Each structure stands twice: as structure tokens, then as C-alpha cells.
XYZ file of C-alpha atoms in Angstrom:
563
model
C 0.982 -103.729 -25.698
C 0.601 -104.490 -21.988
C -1.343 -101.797 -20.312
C -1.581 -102.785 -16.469
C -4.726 -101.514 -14.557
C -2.902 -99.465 -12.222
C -1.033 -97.181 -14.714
C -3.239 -95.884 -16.845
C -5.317 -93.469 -14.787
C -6.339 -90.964 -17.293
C -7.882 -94.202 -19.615
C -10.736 -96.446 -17.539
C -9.126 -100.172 -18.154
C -12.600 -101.107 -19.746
C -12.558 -99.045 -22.357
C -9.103 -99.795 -23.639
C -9.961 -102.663 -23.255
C -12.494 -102.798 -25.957
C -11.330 -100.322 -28.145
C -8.308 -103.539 -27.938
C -10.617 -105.572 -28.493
C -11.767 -103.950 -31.938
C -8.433 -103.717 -33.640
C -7.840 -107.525 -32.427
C -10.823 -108.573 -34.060
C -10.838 -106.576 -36.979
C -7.091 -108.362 -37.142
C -8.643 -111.722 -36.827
C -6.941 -112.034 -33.571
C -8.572 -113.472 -31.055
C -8.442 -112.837 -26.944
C -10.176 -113.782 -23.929
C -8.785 -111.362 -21.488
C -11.100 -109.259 -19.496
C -10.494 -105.835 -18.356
C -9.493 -106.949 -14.934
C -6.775 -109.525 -16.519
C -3.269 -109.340 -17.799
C -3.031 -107.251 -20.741
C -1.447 -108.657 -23.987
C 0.815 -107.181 -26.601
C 0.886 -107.886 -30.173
C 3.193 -107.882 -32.684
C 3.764 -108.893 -36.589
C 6.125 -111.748 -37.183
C 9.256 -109.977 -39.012
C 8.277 -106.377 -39.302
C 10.926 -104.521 -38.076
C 8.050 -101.778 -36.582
C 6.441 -104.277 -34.282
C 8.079 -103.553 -30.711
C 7.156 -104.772 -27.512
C 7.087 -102.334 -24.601
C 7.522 -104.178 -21.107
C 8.598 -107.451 -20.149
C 5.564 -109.868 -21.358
C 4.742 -112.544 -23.939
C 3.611 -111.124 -26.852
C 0.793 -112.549 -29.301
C 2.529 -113.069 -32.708
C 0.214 -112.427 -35.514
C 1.920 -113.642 -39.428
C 2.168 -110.444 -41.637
C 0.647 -112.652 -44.087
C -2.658 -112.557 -42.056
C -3.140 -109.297 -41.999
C -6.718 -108.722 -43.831
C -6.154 -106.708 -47.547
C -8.390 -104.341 -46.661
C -9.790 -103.345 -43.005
C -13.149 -104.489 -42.287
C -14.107 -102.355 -39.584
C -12.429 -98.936 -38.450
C -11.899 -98.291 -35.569
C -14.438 -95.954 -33.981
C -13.284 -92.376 -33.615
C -12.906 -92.293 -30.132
C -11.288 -89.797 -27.487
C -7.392 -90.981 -27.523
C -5.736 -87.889 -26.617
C -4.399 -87.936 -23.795
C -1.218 -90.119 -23.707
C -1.248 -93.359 -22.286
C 1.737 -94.394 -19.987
C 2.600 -98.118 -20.840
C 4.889 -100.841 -18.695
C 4.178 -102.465 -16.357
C 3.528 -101.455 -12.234
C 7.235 -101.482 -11.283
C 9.232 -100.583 -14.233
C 9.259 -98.808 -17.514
C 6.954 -96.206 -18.257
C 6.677 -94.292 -21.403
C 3.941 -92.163 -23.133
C 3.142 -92.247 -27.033
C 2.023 -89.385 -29.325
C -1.881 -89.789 -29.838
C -2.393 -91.843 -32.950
C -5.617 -92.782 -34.832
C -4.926 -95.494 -36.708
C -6.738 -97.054 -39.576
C -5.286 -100.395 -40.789
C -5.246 -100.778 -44.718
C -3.506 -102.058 -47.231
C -4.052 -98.987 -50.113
C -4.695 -95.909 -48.206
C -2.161 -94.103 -46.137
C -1.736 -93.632 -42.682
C -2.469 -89.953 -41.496
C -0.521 -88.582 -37.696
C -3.839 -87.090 -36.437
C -3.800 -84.149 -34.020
C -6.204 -81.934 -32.396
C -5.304 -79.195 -34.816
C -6.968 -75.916 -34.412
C -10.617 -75.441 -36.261
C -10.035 -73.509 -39.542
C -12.136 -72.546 -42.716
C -13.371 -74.600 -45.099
C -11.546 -74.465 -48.357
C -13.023 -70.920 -50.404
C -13.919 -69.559 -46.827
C -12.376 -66.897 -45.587
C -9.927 -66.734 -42.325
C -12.127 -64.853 -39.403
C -10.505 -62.493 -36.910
C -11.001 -60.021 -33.858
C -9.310 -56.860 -33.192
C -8.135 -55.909 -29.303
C -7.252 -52.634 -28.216
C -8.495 -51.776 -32.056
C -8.379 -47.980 -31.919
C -9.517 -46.515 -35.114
C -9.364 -49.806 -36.910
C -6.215 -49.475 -38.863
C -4.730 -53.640 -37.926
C -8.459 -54.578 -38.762
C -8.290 -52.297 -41.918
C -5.539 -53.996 -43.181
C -6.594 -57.321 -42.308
C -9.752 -56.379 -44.095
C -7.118 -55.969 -47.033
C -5.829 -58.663 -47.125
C -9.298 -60.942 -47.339
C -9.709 -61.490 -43.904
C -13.404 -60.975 -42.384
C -13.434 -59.065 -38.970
C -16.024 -60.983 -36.300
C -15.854 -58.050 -33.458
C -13.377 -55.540 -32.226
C -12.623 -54.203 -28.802
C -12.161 -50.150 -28.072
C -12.399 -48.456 -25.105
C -12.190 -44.893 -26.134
C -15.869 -43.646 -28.055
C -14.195 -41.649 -30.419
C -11.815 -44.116 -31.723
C -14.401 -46.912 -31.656
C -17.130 -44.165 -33.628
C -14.066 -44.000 -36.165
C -13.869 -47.927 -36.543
C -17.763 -48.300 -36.649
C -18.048 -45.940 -39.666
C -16.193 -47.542 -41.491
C -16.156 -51.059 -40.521
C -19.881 -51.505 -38.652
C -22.184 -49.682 -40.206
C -22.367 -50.707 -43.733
C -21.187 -48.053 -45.965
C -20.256 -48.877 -49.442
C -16.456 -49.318 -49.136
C -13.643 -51.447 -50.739
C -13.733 -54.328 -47.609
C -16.494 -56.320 -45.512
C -17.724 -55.578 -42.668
C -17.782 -56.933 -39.466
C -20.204 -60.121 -38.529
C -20.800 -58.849 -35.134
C -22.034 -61.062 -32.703
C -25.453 -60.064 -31.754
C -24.345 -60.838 -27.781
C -22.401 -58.301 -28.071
C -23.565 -54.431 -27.675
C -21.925 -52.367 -30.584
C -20.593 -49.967 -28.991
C -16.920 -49.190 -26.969
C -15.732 -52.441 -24.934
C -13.241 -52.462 -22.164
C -11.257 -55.422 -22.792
C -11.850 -56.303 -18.958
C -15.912 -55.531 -18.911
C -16.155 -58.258 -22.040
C -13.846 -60.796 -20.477
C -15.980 -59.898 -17.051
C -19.440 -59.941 -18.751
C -19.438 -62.217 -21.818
C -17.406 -65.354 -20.649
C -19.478 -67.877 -21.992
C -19.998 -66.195 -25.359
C -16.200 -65.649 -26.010
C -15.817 -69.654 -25.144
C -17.956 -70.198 -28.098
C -15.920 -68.632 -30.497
C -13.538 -71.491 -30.331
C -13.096 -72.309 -33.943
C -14.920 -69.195 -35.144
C -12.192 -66.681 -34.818
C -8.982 -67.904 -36.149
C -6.895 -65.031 -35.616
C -6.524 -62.566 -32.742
C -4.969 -59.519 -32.748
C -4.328 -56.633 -31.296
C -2.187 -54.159 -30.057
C -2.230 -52.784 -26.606
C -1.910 -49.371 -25.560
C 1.554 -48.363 -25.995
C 2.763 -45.071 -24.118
C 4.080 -47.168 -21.512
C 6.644 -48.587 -23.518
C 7.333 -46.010 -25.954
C 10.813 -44.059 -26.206
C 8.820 -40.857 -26.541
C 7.100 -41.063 -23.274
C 8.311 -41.675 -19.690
C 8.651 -45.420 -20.301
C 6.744 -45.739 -16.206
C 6.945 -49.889 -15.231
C 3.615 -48.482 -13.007
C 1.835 -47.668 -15.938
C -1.228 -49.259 -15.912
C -1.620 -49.469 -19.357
C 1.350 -51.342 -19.210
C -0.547 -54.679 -17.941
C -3.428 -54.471 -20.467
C -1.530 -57.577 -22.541
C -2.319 -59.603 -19.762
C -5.648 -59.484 -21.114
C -4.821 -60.118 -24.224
C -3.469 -62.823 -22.854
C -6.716 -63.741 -21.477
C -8.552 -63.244 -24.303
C -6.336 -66.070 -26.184
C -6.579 -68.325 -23.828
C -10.960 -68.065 -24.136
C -11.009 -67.884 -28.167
C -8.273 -70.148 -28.302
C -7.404 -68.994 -32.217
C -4.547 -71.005 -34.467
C -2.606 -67.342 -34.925
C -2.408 -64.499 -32.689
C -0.623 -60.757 -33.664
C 0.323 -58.105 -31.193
C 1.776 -54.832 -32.732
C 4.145 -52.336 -30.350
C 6.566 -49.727 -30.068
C 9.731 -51.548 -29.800
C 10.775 -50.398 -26.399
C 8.238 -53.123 -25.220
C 11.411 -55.891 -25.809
C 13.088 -53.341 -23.560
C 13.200 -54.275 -19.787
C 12.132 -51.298 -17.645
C 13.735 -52.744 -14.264
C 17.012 -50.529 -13.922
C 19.921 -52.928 -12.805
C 21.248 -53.156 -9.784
C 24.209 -53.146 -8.023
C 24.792 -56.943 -8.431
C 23.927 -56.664 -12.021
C 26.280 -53.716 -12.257
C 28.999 -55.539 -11.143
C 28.535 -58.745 -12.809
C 27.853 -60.701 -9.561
C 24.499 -62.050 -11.224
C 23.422 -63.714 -14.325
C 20.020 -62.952 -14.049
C 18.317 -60.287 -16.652
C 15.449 -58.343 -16.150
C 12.738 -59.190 -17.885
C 11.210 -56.610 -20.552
C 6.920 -56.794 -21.367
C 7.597 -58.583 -24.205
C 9.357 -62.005 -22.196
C 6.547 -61.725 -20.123
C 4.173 -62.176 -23.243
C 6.178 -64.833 -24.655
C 5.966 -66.700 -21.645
C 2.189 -65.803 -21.087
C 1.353 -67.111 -24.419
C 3.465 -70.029 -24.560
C 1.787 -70.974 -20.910
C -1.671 -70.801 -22.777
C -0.448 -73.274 -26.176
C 1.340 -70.830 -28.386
C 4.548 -70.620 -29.930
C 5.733 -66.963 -30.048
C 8.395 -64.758 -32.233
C 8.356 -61.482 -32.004
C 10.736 -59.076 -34.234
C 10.787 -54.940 -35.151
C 10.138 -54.633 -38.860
C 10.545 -50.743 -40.865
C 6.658 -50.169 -42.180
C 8.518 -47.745 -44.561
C 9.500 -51.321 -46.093
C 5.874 -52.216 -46.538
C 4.776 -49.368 -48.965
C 4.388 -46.983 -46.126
C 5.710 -43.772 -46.592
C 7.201 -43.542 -42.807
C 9.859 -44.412 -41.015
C 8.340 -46.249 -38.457
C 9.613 -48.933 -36.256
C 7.217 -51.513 -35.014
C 7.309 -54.350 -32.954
C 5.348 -57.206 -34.469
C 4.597 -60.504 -32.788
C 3.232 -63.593 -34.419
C 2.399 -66.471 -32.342
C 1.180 -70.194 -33.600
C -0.572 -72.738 -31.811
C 1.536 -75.461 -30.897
C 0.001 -77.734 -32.674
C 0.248 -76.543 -35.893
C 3.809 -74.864 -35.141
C 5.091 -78.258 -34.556
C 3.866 -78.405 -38.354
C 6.087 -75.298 -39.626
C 9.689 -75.484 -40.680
C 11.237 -73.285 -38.392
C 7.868 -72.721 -36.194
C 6.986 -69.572 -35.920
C 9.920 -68.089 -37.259
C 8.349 -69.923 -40.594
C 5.822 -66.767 -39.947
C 8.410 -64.138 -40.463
C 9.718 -65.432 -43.694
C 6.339 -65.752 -45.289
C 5.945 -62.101 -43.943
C 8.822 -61.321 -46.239
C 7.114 -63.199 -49.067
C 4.094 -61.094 -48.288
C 5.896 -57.809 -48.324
C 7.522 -58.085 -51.857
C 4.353 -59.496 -53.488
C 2.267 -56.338 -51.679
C 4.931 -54.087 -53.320
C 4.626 -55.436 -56.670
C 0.735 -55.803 -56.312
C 0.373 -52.074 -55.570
C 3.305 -51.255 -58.034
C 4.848 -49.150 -55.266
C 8.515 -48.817 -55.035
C 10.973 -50.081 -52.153
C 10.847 -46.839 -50.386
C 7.478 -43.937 -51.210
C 8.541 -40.366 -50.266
C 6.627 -37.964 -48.123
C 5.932 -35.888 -51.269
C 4.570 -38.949 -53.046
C 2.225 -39.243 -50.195
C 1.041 -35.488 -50.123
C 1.788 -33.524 -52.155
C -1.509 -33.243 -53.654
C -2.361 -31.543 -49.940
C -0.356 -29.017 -50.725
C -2.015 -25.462 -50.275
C 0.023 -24.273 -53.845
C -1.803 -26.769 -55.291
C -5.410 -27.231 -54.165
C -6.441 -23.775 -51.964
C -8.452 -23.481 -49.399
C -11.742 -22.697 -48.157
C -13.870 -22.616 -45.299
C -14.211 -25.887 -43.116
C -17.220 -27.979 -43.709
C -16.497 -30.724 -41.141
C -19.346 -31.176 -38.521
C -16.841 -31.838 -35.894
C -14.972 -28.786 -36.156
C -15.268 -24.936 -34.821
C -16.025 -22.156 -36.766
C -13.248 -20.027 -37.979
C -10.799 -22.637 -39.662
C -9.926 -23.187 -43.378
C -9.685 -26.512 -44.868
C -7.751 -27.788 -48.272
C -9.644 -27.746 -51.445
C -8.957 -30.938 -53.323
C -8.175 -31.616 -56.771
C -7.318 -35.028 -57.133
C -4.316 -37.622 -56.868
C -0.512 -36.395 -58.641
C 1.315 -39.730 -57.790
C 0.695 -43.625 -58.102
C 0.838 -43.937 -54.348
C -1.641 -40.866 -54.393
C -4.291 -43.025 -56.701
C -3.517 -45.915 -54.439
C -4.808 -44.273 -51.695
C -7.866 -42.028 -53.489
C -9.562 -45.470 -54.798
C -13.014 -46.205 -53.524
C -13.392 -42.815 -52.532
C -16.396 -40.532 -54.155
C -13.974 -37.786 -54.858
C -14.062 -35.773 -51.405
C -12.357 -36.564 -48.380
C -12.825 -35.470 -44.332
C -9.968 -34.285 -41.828
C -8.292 -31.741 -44.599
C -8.695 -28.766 -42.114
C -5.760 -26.637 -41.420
C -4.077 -25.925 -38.455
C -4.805 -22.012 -37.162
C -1.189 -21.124 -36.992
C -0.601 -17.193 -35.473
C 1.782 -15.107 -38.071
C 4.574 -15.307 -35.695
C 4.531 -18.952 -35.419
C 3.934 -19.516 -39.536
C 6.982 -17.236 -39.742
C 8.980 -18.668 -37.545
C 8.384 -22.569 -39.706
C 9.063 -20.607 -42.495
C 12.629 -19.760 -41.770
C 13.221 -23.233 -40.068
C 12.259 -24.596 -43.472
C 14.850 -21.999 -44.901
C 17.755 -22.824 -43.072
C 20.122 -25.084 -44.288
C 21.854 -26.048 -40.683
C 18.247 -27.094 -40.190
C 18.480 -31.329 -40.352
C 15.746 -32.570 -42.198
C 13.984 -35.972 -41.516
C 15.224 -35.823 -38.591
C 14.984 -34.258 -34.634
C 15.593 -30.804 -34.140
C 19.000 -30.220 -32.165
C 19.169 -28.792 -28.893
C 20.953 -26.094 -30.445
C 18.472 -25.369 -33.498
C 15.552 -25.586 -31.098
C 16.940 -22.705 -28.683
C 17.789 -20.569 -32.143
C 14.269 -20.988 -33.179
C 12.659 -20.386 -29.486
C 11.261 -23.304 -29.411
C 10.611 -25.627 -25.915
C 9.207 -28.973 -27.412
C 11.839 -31.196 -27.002
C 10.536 -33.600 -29.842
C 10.266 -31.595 -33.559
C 11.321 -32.984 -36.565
C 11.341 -31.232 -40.012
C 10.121 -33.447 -42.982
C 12.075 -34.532 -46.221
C 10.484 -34.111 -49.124
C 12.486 -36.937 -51.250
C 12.263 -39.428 -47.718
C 9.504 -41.281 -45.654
C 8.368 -38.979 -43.314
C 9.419 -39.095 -39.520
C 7.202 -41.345 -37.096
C 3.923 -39.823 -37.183
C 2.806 -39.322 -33.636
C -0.357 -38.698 -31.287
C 1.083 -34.627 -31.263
C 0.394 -33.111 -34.151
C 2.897 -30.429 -33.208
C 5.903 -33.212 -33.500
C 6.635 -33.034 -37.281
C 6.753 -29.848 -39.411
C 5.724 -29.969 -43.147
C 8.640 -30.334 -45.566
C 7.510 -26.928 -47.757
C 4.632 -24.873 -46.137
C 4.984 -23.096 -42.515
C 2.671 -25.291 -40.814
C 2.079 -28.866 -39.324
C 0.277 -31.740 -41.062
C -3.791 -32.404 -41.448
C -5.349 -35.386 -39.920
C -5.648 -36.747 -43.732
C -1.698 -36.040 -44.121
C -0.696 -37.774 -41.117
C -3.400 -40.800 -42.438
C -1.704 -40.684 -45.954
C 1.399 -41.146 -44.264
C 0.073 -44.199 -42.260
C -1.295 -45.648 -45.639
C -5.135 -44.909 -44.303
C -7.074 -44.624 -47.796
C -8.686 -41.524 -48.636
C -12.488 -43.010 -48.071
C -11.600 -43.775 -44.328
C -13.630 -41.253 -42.428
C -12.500 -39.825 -39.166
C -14.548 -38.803 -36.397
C -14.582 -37.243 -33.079
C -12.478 -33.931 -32.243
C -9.207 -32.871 -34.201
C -7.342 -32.139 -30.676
C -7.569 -32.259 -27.050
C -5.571 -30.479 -24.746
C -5.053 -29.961 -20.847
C -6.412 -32.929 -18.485
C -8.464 -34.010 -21.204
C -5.516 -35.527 -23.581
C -5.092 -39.011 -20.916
C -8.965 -39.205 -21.396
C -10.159 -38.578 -24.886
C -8.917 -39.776 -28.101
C -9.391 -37.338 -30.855
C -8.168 -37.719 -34.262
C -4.635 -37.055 -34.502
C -4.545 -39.101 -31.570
C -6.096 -42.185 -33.416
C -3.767 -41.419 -36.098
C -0.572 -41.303 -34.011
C -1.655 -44.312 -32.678
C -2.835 -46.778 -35.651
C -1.344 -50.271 -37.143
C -0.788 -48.561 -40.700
C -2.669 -50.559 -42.828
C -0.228 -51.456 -45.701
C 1.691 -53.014 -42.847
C -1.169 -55.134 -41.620
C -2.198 -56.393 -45.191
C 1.385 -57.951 -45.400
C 0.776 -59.418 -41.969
C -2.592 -60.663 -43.272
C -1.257 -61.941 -45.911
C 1.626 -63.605 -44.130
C -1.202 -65.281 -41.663
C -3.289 -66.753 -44.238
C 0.184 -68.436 -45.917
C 1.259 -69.772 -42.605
C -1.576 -71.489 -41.641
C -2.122 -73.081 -44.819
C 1.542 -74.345 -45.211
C 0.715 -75.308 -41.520
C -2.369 -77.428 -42.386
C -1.008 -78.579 -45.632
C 2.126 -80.010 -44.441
C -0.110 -81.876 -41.596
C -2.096 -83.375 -43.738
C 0.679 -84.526 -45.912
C 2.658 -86.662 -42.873
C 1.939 -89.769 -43.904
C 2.939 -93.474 -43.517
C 3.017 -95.398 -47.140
C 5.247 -98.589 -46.983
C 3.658 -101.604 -46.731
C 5.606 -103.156 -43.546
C 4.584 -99.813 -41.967
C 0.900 -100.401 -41.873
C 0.561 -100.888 -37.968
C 1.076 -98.600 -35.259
C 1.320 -98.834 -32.016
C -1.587 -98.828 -30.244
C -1.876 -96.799 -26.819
């Protein structure tokens, strides 16, 4: 195919030339042309494939000619960037990248530059942004992922992760390959982008999926929802992040006010005079990552569907690069239905029911049945009580106990003052009192009570949205609110996970410090994340699979253009 000099800048003329030159000879074609002369185009006498691009006389080589077998390959060269062919006035066109070996018995493969994965038996490797206490990585753990490095800011939340995670304790998933460039210890997401540029460029290839989830209060329904939060522009690191690693899948987990646009309208909008709609965080991601080579989805999925014994909304977004997207039925949509796949098989792996109740969850917490004593944990003050447990009551209950030596941390009891444990007592009484549900206006100023946000639990029903305020949900029998370990069963954190840091924070101290409710309130619950896992490991190998499998096979189809 005619390739003049002049239009073809991103391919020197010399070295299409010879790489020309190979498949002519290898063809038994021969040419004389230099680099510097007109270009030729060839063509197979009466195969229908065999086009010429651009008004010239093309060399006609008899399909009977063609050699059985190829005698020499062509050299794996670089071919992809598209060539524009036609000549220096008129047509112009550009051809996907092909490598083409000519043969009469093996098939013709579409080759892209497809994203570095695992060998076959090897697991998929990923790294955790904004991690918290590790619950996304936990259940990516889960689902046979390995974890290469994860990025924390806040100590407590990243001493949390590293115990159980980093530092090699005897627990049901691996732990983290850690690069040794990196410093374990809590990351910024800006200080390792800042610091470690070169190193995160050489995990092309080594981490194949990214996730993360970034700090939420910004977008959340609970909280003032400010467009001038900062934490608010912390995806745009993410964003970053995926554009050094360069993975085949990335996942971002939010609250699902994030696909809700904070601009208010105005007056044009009001009226109708303009088409234009504000755009919400989550548009801006989808067009951050699809600037950087991914196709994105994102969609709110119920964790209560997952096995998780809350009702929690959650935004989840999946994205795919391109290149293997192109490679999915539906795209990444095709990442959603597996997810679907991977939440009915998790259900009947764990032999957990469409929906687990609150009392499934914890009711072996329950003071009646376990007592209390005095509070053993390191991290806490003197004077509190902490549950005495027994042992599991319920499947889900065994579920979560396994791999755990029989004891368990973050059990200690709130201090309530009699008034205040009187006062839940005769909220849990009342049968005006909505359970599962928020407290009305109405009930709240019967009960004297000025939180704004206070739901009663359902015993038979997920719990309520577990939150970073452990004073947001009231337990569905006793007159107090929930452990640490409660609101972790609830999240579908196993028993063996330990904890760390302080059980509160208060005053100017709650913006700066993470303590354990807080890591709580915020986690990825984990039974959600295996399904995602899961649903990542399926995609990309339908993704690969089906790439592999485009192939050419009829005979008259044997030659390609060349470009």
C-alpha cells in the first residue's frame, strides 16, 4: 500500500520501508524501490480482502504463490502508532495496529498493547488509596487478591491496617509485598506522588488493580455536603495515581451523594433558559479517568445484598482500560454483571441468606448472654467494663469468629450515666418509637434528645448505616449504643481483625484523629469488597480471553493489510 514520504511522520520512510521489504520477500515478491521512491501496493489476484488504498498501480501477486508456510516472520517491531496512508493530496486514512504473521495453518491473532497481567496460577496484585483501616484491601485479600502497598494518612487507621495486613500475624489472608522504597508507615497520597515518582512508574504491570476510596464527608448526606471541602479534590489524586501505575482495573467506593452535583442552579437553570447541568464529583472522575485510558461505570449497590448485615448504600465505580474494555461485551458495564455473578456465588459460598439480620450479627454481644468484666484493652482508660465472650449463636456469627483464637479486642462498653441508660430504655419500650429507622422530630423532642441523626435498630432487619458517631444508632434490646466489634460485625469485619488506636475523639480533635469507631464508620465492608474482587478477577479474564480468541481462520483471509 502506497505510503508517500511526506505523510507518514510518526514512521521514518526507511524503516517501513524495510519492514516492506520483509513481508515482500518472505512473499517471494520482489522490489527495487528505495525509501526515497514511489511506494508500491500489493494485492492477491481474486481475494476479495486485497484492497488498494490511493490511486496507484498495484503489484499483483497469484494467491497460488503464496508460500504454504511462512519462512520468515516478521520481526516484532514497534507498529503502534497508526499509519496515515494516501497519497500527498488526497485520501488519508489510519488502520488499527496489526501484527501479522502470514501462514497457511495457524491463525491470525488482532494484537494490542493490552495491559500486563499475571501469569496463569498467579495471583491478580493490587494497591489500596485512601485505605483507612484496610477493610477494601481486606476484602480483596478475600477474594485471592495479593495487596502490593496501601496509602493512609491518618496513624491510627494505618496502625489498624498494618496489624493486620503488614506485620505478619497468622491470619486467614496474605500479606502485603511492600515495596522496600517505600517507608511503612502513614502516606499522604500527595507526599508519595511528590516523593516516589519514579518508583510508582515502575509498577506498570506490577499492580493490576487500583483502588481506593477517597475521603467521603464531603459528599455525604449526613454532613454539610461543602463543594470547598478539600477533601473533596483528593480523587484528583487518585486520578494521578492511575495515570503513574497505569493498572487494567481501577475501583473507587463512595457515599452516593458523590453522583450528586453540589453547584445549586441558577436562575437560568431555574427557568429552563439553559441546557447545561452541573456537574457532580463523580462526572468529573469519569471524565478524569477516561482522559487517562479508562472506561468508567459507576452505580450504588445495597451491601445488605452482599451478606452484610446493613443497610448501606454505596457508590461503587469500576473502570477498565480501554484496551481491554474494547474486549468486554458491554465494556465496563460487562463489570457490573459479573459483580452480580459474584454476589450470588459469595452468598451461596458463605451459605448466608439474601438478607442477615442485626441479631444474626450480634447477638452473641449481648450483655444477657456473655457478662461483663473489667476492660483489658491497652488502649483504653481505666474504669470501663467490657463483654465477656462465649462464642458464636448464628451461621453468620461462625462466619465471622473463624481464624480467630477465641478472644476478640474492641468489646468495651460504652459508660452510659443512669439517666441516659434509662432514657434508651424507654425509647426501646415505646411502640410509636420507628425502628430501623431515624428518630422523628417529634420522638426526639419527647425523649430530650438534640442529635438530629438517631436511629433505633431492628432486631429481625440489617441494621441502619453504621457511621463514624457511635452515638447515631441505638441497640435494638439493651439501653446503650454499639461496641467497636458490633459496629465491625455489622460491616462484616471478622472477629480476628484487631483494632487499634483510641475508641473516641471528641472536641477539635475529631477533624484530626481517627479513632476506632471512626475507622469503622468509615470502612469498605469487606463482604462487599470480596464480591468486587471477585467480580475483577472474572472481568479481566473474560477480557483477556475473548482477546486472545479474535481470530482470522479462512484461508482467503490470510493477508492483512499492512500499515
Amino acid at each position: 500500500m502506497p505510503v508517500p514520504p511526506s505523510d507518514a511522520p510518526d514512521l521514518p520512510n526507511a524503516k517501513f520501508f524495510y519492514e516492506f521489504n520483509d513481508i515482500s520477500e518472505a512473499c517471494n515478491l520482489k522490489t527495487s524501490q528505495s525509501p526515497s521512491g514511489r511506494s508500491h501496493c500489493v494485492c492477491l489476484r481474486g481475494n476479495p480482502l486485497s484492497i488498494t488504498i490511493a490511486p496507484s498501480t498495484p503489484t499483483e501477486l497469484p494467491l497460488v504463490s503464496m508460500p504454504s508456510r511462512h519462512q520468515a516472520s516478521v520481526a516484532k517491531k514497534d507498529l503502534h502508532r497508526p499509519v496515515y496512508i494516501g497519497d500527498s493530496q488526497g485520501l488519508r486514512e489510519t488502520l488499527p495496529t496489526l501484527k501479522t504473521t502470514v501462514s497457511g495453518q495457524e491463525p491470525m491473532k488482532n494484537f494490542e498493547t493490552l495491559p500486563p497481567l499475571p501469569a496463569h496460577g498467579q495471583p491478580l496484585m493490587f494497591a489500596d488509596l485512601f485505605a483507612g483501616c484496610g477493610g477494601l484491601s481486606l476484602g480483596l485479600s478475600l477474594a485471592g487478591l495479593n495487596g502490593v502497598f496501601a496509602v493512609e494518612r491518618d496513624k491510627m487507621a494505618f496502625s489498624t491496617l498494618s496489624a493486620n495486613l503488614l506485620e505478619g500475624r497468622d491470619v486467614p489472608v496474605p500479606q502485603f509485598e511492600w515495596p522496600s522504597w517505600l517507608e511503612r508507615k502513614a502516606w499522604g497520597i500527595d507526599d508519595i506522588l511528590e516523593q516516589h515518582p519514579l518508583d510508582l512508574s515502575r509498577l506498570k504491570g506490577k499492580v493490576h488493580v487500583l483502588a481506593g476510596g477517597p475521603p467521603c464527608q464531603g459528599f455525604s448526606f449526613a454532613g454539610k455536603r461543602l463543594e470547598s471541602d478539600p477533601r473533596n479534590q483528593l480523587f484528583e489524586k487518585y486520578v494521578e495515581m492511575v495515570k503513574a501505575i497505569q493498572p487494567a482495573a481501577i475501583v473507587l467506593e463512595n457515599v452516593p451523594g458523590m453522583k450528586v452535583a453540589h453547584k445549586a442552579k441558577s436562575w437560568k437553570e431555574e427557568f429552563g433558559l439553559t441546557k447545561v447541568k452541573p456537574h457532580s464529583y463523580y462526572d468529573k472522575l469519569v471524565e478524569s479517568l477516561n482522559s487517562v485510558g479508562y472506561e468508567v461505570l459507576g452505580k450504588i449497590v445495597d451491601c445488605s445484598l452482599f451478606g452484610v448485615p446493613q443497610k448501606r448504600p454505596r457508590l461503587i465505580v469500576i473502570g477498565i482500560h480501554k484496551d481491554l474494555a474494547g474486549h468486554l461485551r458491554g465494556g465496563a458495564n460487562r463489570a457490573f454483571e459479573l459483580l452480580e455473578e459474584a454476589r450470588l456465588n459469595q452468598l451461596q459460598e458463605l451459605g448466608l441468606p439474601e438478607v442477615v439480620s442485626a441479631s444474626e450479627a450480634i447477638s452473641d454481644l449481648e450483655i444477657k448472654h456473655v457478662g461483663t468484666r473489667p476492660c483489658t484493652d491497652p488502649s483504653s482508660r481505666t474504669g470501663f467494663l467490657e463483654l465477656a465472650y462465649k462464642g458464636p449463636r448464628t451461621h453468620y456469627q461462625t462466619l465471622m469468629h473463624q481464624g480467630s483464637d477465641g478472644s476478640m479486642d474492641s468489646v468495651r462498653l460504652a459508660k452510659h450515666k443512669p439517666e441516659i441508660s434509662e432514657r434508651f430504655m424507654r425509647i426501646i419500650q415505646d411502640p410509636e418509637c420507628v425502628r430501623g429507622g431515624l428518630m422523628s422530630l417529634a420522638q426526639r423532642e419527647k425523649y430530650g434528645l438534640k442529635k438530629h441523626r438517631i436511629c433505633l435498630m431492628h432486631e429481625k432487619n440489617p441494621a441502619p448505616t453504621i457511621t463514624t458517631l457511635p452515638d447515631d444508632v441505638l441497640h435494638y434490646s439493651e439501653p446503650r449504643i454499639l461496641t467497636v466489634r458490633e459496629s465491625a460485625r455489622l460491616q462484616s469485619f471478622p472477629d480476628w481483625f484487631q483494632f487499634r488506636g483510641k475508641f473516641t475523639t471528641g472536641g477539635k480533635q475529631r477533624t484530626k484523629e481517627c479513632p476506632r469507631y471512626t475507622q469503622v464508620g468509615n470502612a469498605v465492608p469487606p463482604y462487599l469488597a470480596r464480591a468486587i474482587g471477585q467480580a475483577i478477577k472474572l472481568v479481566l479474564k473474560e477480557a483477556m480471553a475473548t482477546a486472545n480468541q479474535q481470530t482470522i481462520t479462512e484461508p482467503e483471509q490470510e493477508i492483512l493489510a499492512i500499515a
